[in-house]
Amino acid sequence: MWTAPERFFPCAAAVTQPSYGIGFYSPAGFTTDPAAIVRAVSRLEAAGHRVVVDATVASRWQRFSAPDDERLAAIARMASDPNVDIAIAVRGGYGWSRLLDRIDFGAVAAAGKWWLGHSDFTAFQLPALAHEGMVTFAGPMAAYDFGAEAPSAFTSKHCWGLLAGDQYTVDCKLDGPGPFHTEGILWGGNLAMLSHLVGTAHFPDIDGGILFIEDTGEHPYRIERMLYQLHFAGVLERQRAVLLGDFSGFELGANDNGYDIAAMIEHARSRFGVPVFTGLPFGHCRDKLTLPVGGLCRLTVHEGVSRLTFSRYKI
């Protein structure tokens, strides 16, 4: 059971970023490591933030944090609480899909909060974009990232750096065609959630966008199969670029017979008619960027340097 830690009060010199009211809530899976929540609260408060911890963070029901009605209420509490500027999901797992037809996306958008997470959180981000044009943030979560025993300085730097500004630029090592320059709406997230929502009212209709994807525990042939679903649905050919993040958490078997991630990517580049880049630091990995889903992204590749510039993501 999660218990509140002693409050940490930072000295003025430790605060190098804006102070936010942060809400932790569990909209999907239950908290698997209560100590991670204690660490996350302590670190964020030490950095000058104010943390509100929802009751769902400490509860468990079946494979979820709480029954659907209670998790739906937690989302409403995050949206309505005047002490919360940024709602950060504790973890992913599974659960958002059960709530999508019951969420008042208009009310959530009108609340003017920032929503942050990844993995199953994609199943909220894409409908929020589809229904209300909401910009949400694909990035760190409370337990896995902020509450890690050894948190990533890279993840923290890029999260708070992007949220603090009206525009944010990062250089990274992307492998793909070059020289290359394009810009468009940035969208995407977990590939399983993307393919799961295709053909529904919760899937955004994006032309000329920059699509980013990641996943964990999916074999290369399954990743390819989901890409084919996006291809046959006419999604991939309408994008200006596809950025591949982290794909890990699987073991190849004898039946793969040399068919690995590299072979899958080579096939995707030859088949889907859209520039495909690999190496985006995002996904179920320690070092990840924070990406504004629904914001504008400019991608420039020149002389081996890849630059991403994000804008139009502030409420």
Coordinates of C-alpha atoms in Angstrom, one line a residue:
M1 CA 0.0 0.0 0.0
W2 CA 1.3 3.5 -0.9
T3 CA 1.9 5.8 2.0
A4 CA 2.7 9.5 1.8
P5 CA 6.4 10.3 2.3
E6 CA 7.7 13.1 4.5
R7 CA 7.5 16.4 2.5
F8 CA 10.8 17.6 1.0
F9 CA 11.4 21.3 0.8
P10 CA 14.0 22.3 -1.8
C11 CA 16.4 25.2 -1.3
A12 CA 16.1 28.0 -3.8
A13 CA 19.2 27.0 -5.7
A14 CA 17.8 23.6 -6.5
V15 CA 14.8 25.0 -8.4
T16 CA 16.0 25.5 -12.0
Q17 CA 12.6 25.1 -13.8
P18 CA 9.0 26.4 -13.4
S19 CA 7.1 24.9 -10.5
Y20 CA 4.0 22.9 -11.4
G21 CA 1.1 21.3 -9.7
I22 CA 1.4 17.6 -10.6
G23 CA -1.3 15.0 -10.3
F24 CA -0.5 11.2 -10.1
Y25 CA -3.4 9.0 -11.0
S26 CA -3.8 5.4 -12.2
P27 CA -6.1 5.3 -15.3
A28 CA -5.1 1.7 -16.3
G29 CA -3.0 -0.8 -14.5
F30 CA -2.3 -0.9 -10.7
T31 CA 0.8 0.4 -9.1
T32 CA 3.3 -2.6 -9.0
D33 CA 6.0 -0.9 -7.0
P34 CA 4.6 1.5 -4.3
A35 CA 8.2 2.5 -3.4
A36 CA 8.5 4.0 -6.8
I37 CA 5.7 6.4 -6.1
V38 CA 7.3 7.5 -2.9
R39 CA 10.5 8.2 -4.8
A40 CA 8.7 10.0 -7.5
V41 CA 6.8 12.3 -5.1
S42 CA 10.0 13.0 -3.1
R43 CA 12.0 13.9 -6.2
L44 CA 9.4 16.1 -7.7
E45 CA 8.7 18.0 -4.5
A46 CA 12.4 18.4 -4.0
A47 CA 12.5 20.0 -7.4
G48 CA 9.9 22.6 -6.3
H49 CA 6.7 21.0 -7.6
R50 CA 3.5 20.3 -5.7
V51 CA 2.2 16.7 -6.0
V52 CA -1.4 15.5 -5.6
V53 CA -1.7 11.7 -5.4
D54 CA -5.1 10.3 -6.4
A55 CA -6.7 7.4 -4.5
T56 CA -6.4 5.1 -7.5
V57 CA -2.6 5.1 -7.1
A58 CA -2.9 2.9 -4.0
S59 CA -5.8 0.7 -5.0
R60 CA -6.1 -2.6 -7.0
W61 CA -9.0 -4.4 -8.6
Q62 CA -8.4 -7.4 -10.9
R63 CA -5.6 -6.3 -13.3
F64 CA -6.6 -2.6 -13.0
S65 CA -6.0 0.1 -10.4
A66 CA -9.8 0.3 -9.7
P67 CA -13.1 -0.5 -11.4
D68 CA -14.0 1.4 -14.5
D69 CA -16.2 3.9 -12.8
E70 CA -13.5 4.8 -10.2
R71 CA -10.8 5.2 -12.9
L72 CA -13.2 7.4 -14.9
A73 CA -13.7 9.5 -11.8
A74 CA -10.0 9.8 -11.3
I75 CA -9.6 11.3 -14.8
A76 CA -12.4 13.8 -13.9
R77 CA -10.6 14.7 -10.7
M78 CA -7.4 15.4 -12.5
A79 CA -9.2 17.6 -14.9
S80 CA -11.1 19.6 -12.3
D81 CA -8.5 19.9 -9.5
P82 CA -7.2 23.5 -9.4
N83 CA -4.0 22.2 -7.8
V84 CA -3.1 20.1 -10.8
D85 CA -1.4 21.6 -13.9
I86 CA 0.0 18.3 -15.2
A87 CA -1.7 14.9 -14.9
I88 CA 0.9 12.1 -15.1
A89 CA -0.2 8.5 -15.4
V90 CA 1.4 6.2 -12.9
R91 CA 1.9 3.4 -15.5
G92 CA 0.3 1.8 -18.6
G93 CA -0.8 -1.8 -18.8
Y94 CA -4.4 -1.9 -20.1
G95 CA -7.5 0.1 -19.2
W96 CA -8.1 3.2 -21.2
S97 CA -9.9 1.3 -24.0
R98 CA -12.7 0.4 -21.5
L99 CA -13.4 4.1 -20.8
L100 CA -13.2 5.8 -24.2
D101 CA -16.9 5.9 -24.9
R102 CA -17.5 7.4 -21.5
I103 CA -14.9 10.2 -21.4
D104 CA -16.2 13.7 -21.8
F105 CA -13.3 14.9 -24.1
G106 CA -14.8 18.3 -24.4
A107 CA -14.7 18.8 -20.6
V108 CA -11.2 17.4 -20.4
A109 CA -10.0 19.8 -23.2
A110 CA -11.7 22.8 -21.6
A111 CA -9.9 22.1 -18.3
G112 CA -6.7 23.2 -19.9
K113 CA -4.4 20.7 -18.2
W114 CA -1.4 18.9 -19.6
W115 CA -1.6 15.1 -19.8
L116 CA 1.6 13.1 -19.8
G117 CA 2.4 9.3 -20.3
H118 CA 3.1 6.6 -22.8
S119 CA 2.2 3.0 -23.6
D120 CA -1.5 2.3 -23.0
F121 CA -1.8 6.1 -22.5
T122 CA -1.8 6.3 -26.3
A123 CA -5.3 5.0 -26.2
F124 CA -6.3 8.3 -24.6
Q125 CA -4.0 10.6 -26.5
L126 CA -5.3 9.7 -30.0
P127 CA -9.0 10.0 -29.2
A128 CA -8.2 13.4 -27.4
L129 CA -6.6 14.5 -30.6
A130 CA -9.4 13.1 -32.8
H131 CA -12.3 14.5 -30.9
E132 CA -11.0 17.9 -29.6
G133 CA -7.7 18.5 -31.3
M134 CA -6.0 18.3 -27.9
V135 CA -2.3 18.4 -27.6
T136 CA -1.0 15.8 -25.0
F137 CA 2.5 14.7 -24.2
A138 CA 4.0 11.3 -24.8
G139 CA 6.8 11.0 -22.3
P140 CA 7.7 9.8 -18.8
M141 CA 5.3 8.2 -16.3
A142 CA 5.3 8.4 -12.5
A143 CA 6.5 5.0 -11.5
Y144 CA 8.8 3.8 -14.4
D145 CA 10.5 7.1 -15.0
F146 CA 10.2 9.6 -12.2
G147 CA 10.2 6.9 -9.6
A148 CA 13.0 4.7 -11.0
E149 CA 15.7 3.7 -8.6
A150 CA 18.2 5.4 -11.0
P151 CA 16.1 8.0 -12.9
S152 CA 17.3 9.2 -16.3
A153 CA 18.8 12.7 -16.5
F154 CA 18.1 12.6 -20.2
T155 CA 14.4 12.0 -19.7
S156 CA 14.1 14.6 -17.0
K157 CA 16.0 17.2 -19.0
H158 CA 14.0 16.9 -22.2
C159 CA 10.6 16.6 -20.4
W160 CA 11.0 19.8 -18.3
G161 CA 12.8 21.6 -21.1
L162 CA 10.0 21.0 -23.6
L163 CA 7.2 21.9 -21.1
A164 CA 8.9 25.1 -20.1
G165 CA 9.2 26.6 -23.6
D166 CA 7.0 27.5 -26.5
Q167 CA 9.4 25.7 -28.9
Y168 CA 11.9 23.0 -28.3
T169 CA 14.7 21.6 -30.5
V170 CA 16.7 18.4 -30.0
D171 CA 19.4 16.8 -32.1
C172 CA 19.4 13.0 -32.3
K173 CA 20.9 10.2 -34.3
L174 CA 18.1 9.1 -36.7
D175 CA 18.9 6.6 -39.5
G176 CA 17.1 7.2 -42.7
P177 CA 17.1 9.1 -46.0
G178 CA 19.0 12.3 -46.2
P179 CA 19.3 15.2 -46.8
F180 CA 15.6 15.5 -45.8
H181 CA 13.3 18.2 -44.6
T182 CA 9.7 18.2 -43.7
E183 CA 7.2 19.3 -41.1
G184 CA 3.8 18.3 -40.0
I185 CA 1.5 17.4 -37.1
L186 CA 3.4 15.0 -34.8
W187 CA 1.3 12.1 -33.7
G188 CA 1.5 8.4 -32.8
G189 CA 2.7 6.4 -29.8
N190 CA 2.3 2.8 -29.0
L191 CA 1.9 0.8 -32.2
A192 CA -0.5 -1.8 -30.7
M193 CA -2.8 1.0 -29.5
L194 CA -2.6 2.7 -32.9
S195 CA -3.6 -0.4 -34.8
H196 CA -6.3 -1.1 -32.2
L197 CA -8.0 2.2 -32.8
V198 CA -7.9 2.1 -36.7
G199 CA -11.4 2.3 -38.2
T200 CA -13.0 3.8 -35.0
A201 CA -14.2 7.3 -34.3
H202 CA -11.3 7.6 -31.8
F203 CA -8.6 7.5 -34.5
P204 CA -7.3 10.9 -35.7
D205 CA -7.5 11.8 -39.4
I206 CA -4.0 13.1 -40.1
D207 CA -2.8 14.1 -43.5
G208 CA 0.8 15.1 -44.0
G209 CA 1.8 14.3 -40.4
I210 CA 4.9 12.9 -38.8
L211 CA 4.0 9.5 -37.2
F212 CA 6.1 8.1 -34.4
I213 CA 5.7 4.6 -33.1
E214 CA 7.2 2.2 -30.5
D215 CA 6.2 -1.0 -28.7
T216 CA 7.5 -3.6 -26.3
G217 CA 7.2 -7.4 -26.3
E218 CA 6.1 -7.5 -29.9
H219 CA 8.1 -9.7 -32.3
P220 CA 9.2 -8.2 -35.6
Y221 CA 6.6 -10.1 -37.6
R222 CA 3.8 -8.7 -35.4
I223 CA 5.2 -5.2 -35.7
E224 CA 5.1 -5.7 -39.5
R225 CA 1.6 -7.0 -39.3
M226 CA 0.4 -3.9 -37.5
L227 CA 2.2 -1.7 -40.0
Y228 CA 0.4 -3.5 -42.7
Q229 CA -2.9 -2.7 -41.0
L230 CA -2.0 1.0 -41.0
H231 CA -0.9 0.6 -44.6
F232 CA -4.1 -1.1 -45.8
A233 CA -6.1 1.5 -43.9
G234 CA -4.4 4.2 -46.0
V235 CA -2.7 5.8 -43.0
L236 CA 1.0 5.4 -43.8
E237 CA 1.0 6.8 -47.4
R238 CA -0.6 10.0 -46.1
Q239 CA 2.3 10.7 -43.7
R240 CA 5.4 12.7 -44.5
A241 CA 7.7 10.5 -42.4
V242 CA 7.5 7.6 -39.9
L243 CA 9.9 7.7 -36.9
L244 CA 10.6 4.4 -35.2
G245 CA 11.4 4.5 -31.5
D246 CA 12.3 1.6 -29.1
F247 CA 11.2 -1.9 -30.0
S248 CA 12.4 -4.4 -27.4
G249 CA 11.3 -7.0 -24.9
F250 CA 11.1 -10.0 -27.2
E251 CA 13.2 -13.0 -28.1
L252 CA 13.6 -14.3 -31.6
G253 CA 12.7 -18.0 -32.1
A254 CA 13.7 -20.7 -34.6
N255 CA 10.8 -19.9 -36.9
D256 CA 12.1 -16.4 -37.4
N257 CA 15.1 -17.8 -39.3
G258 CA 17.0 -14.5 -39.5
Y259 CA 13.9 -12.3 -39.8
D260 CA 14.7 -9.7 -37.2
I261 CA 14.0 -6.0 -36.6
A262 CA 16.5 -4.9 -39.2
A263 CA 14.8 -7.2 -41.8
M264 CA 11.4 -5.8 -40.9
I265 CA 12.6 -2.2 -41.2
E266 CA 14.1 -3.0 -44.6
H267 CA 10.9 -4.4 -45.8
A268 CA 8.9 -1.5 -44.4
R269 CA 11.1 1.0 -46.3
S270 CA 10.6 -0.9 -49.5
R271 CA 6.9 -1.5 -49.2
F272 CA 5.0 1.4 -47.6
G273 CA 5.9 4.4 -49.7
V274 CA 6.9 6.7 -46.8
P275 CA 10.3 7.7 -45.5
V276 CA 11.1 5.6 -42.4
F277 CA 13.7 6.7 -39.8
T278 CA 15.0 4.7 -36.9
G279 CA 16.6 5.7 -33.7
L280 CA 14.0 8.0 -32.1
P281 CA 14.7 8.0 -28.3
F282 CA 11.3 7.1 -27.2
G283 CA 9.3 4.2 -25.9
H284 CA 9.6 1.6 -23.1
C285 CA 13.2 2.6 -22.5
R286 CA 15.1 4.5 -19.9
D287 CA 16.1 7.5 -22.0
K288 CA 13.1 9.1 -23.7
L289 CA 12.1 12.4 -25.2
T290 CA 8.8 14.1 -24.4
L291 CA 6.8 14.5 -27.6
P292 CA 3.9 16.8 -28.1
V293 CA 1.2 14.7 -29.7
G294 CA -0.8 17.1 -31.9
G295 CA 1.9 19.7 -31.9
L296 CA 4.0 20.8 -34.9
C297 CA 7.2 19.0 -35.7
R298 CA 9.9 20.0 -38.1
L299 CA 12.4 17.3 -39.1
T300 CA 15.7 18.2 -40.7
V301 CA 18.4 15.7 -41.7
H302 CA 21.6 17.2 -43.0
E303 CA 25.2 15.9 -43.1
G304 CA 24.4 13.1 -40.7
V305 CA 22.7 15.3 -38.1
S306 CA 18.9 14.9 -37.4
R307 CA 17.1 17.8 -35.8
L308 CA 13.6 17.8 -34.4
T309 CA 11.9 21.1 -33.6
F310 CA 8.6 21.0 -31.7
S311 CA 6.2 24.0 -31.6
R312 CA 2.5 24.9 -31.3
Y313 CA 2.0 22.7 -28.2
K314 CA 1.2 25.2 -25.5
I315 CA -2.4 25.5 -24.4

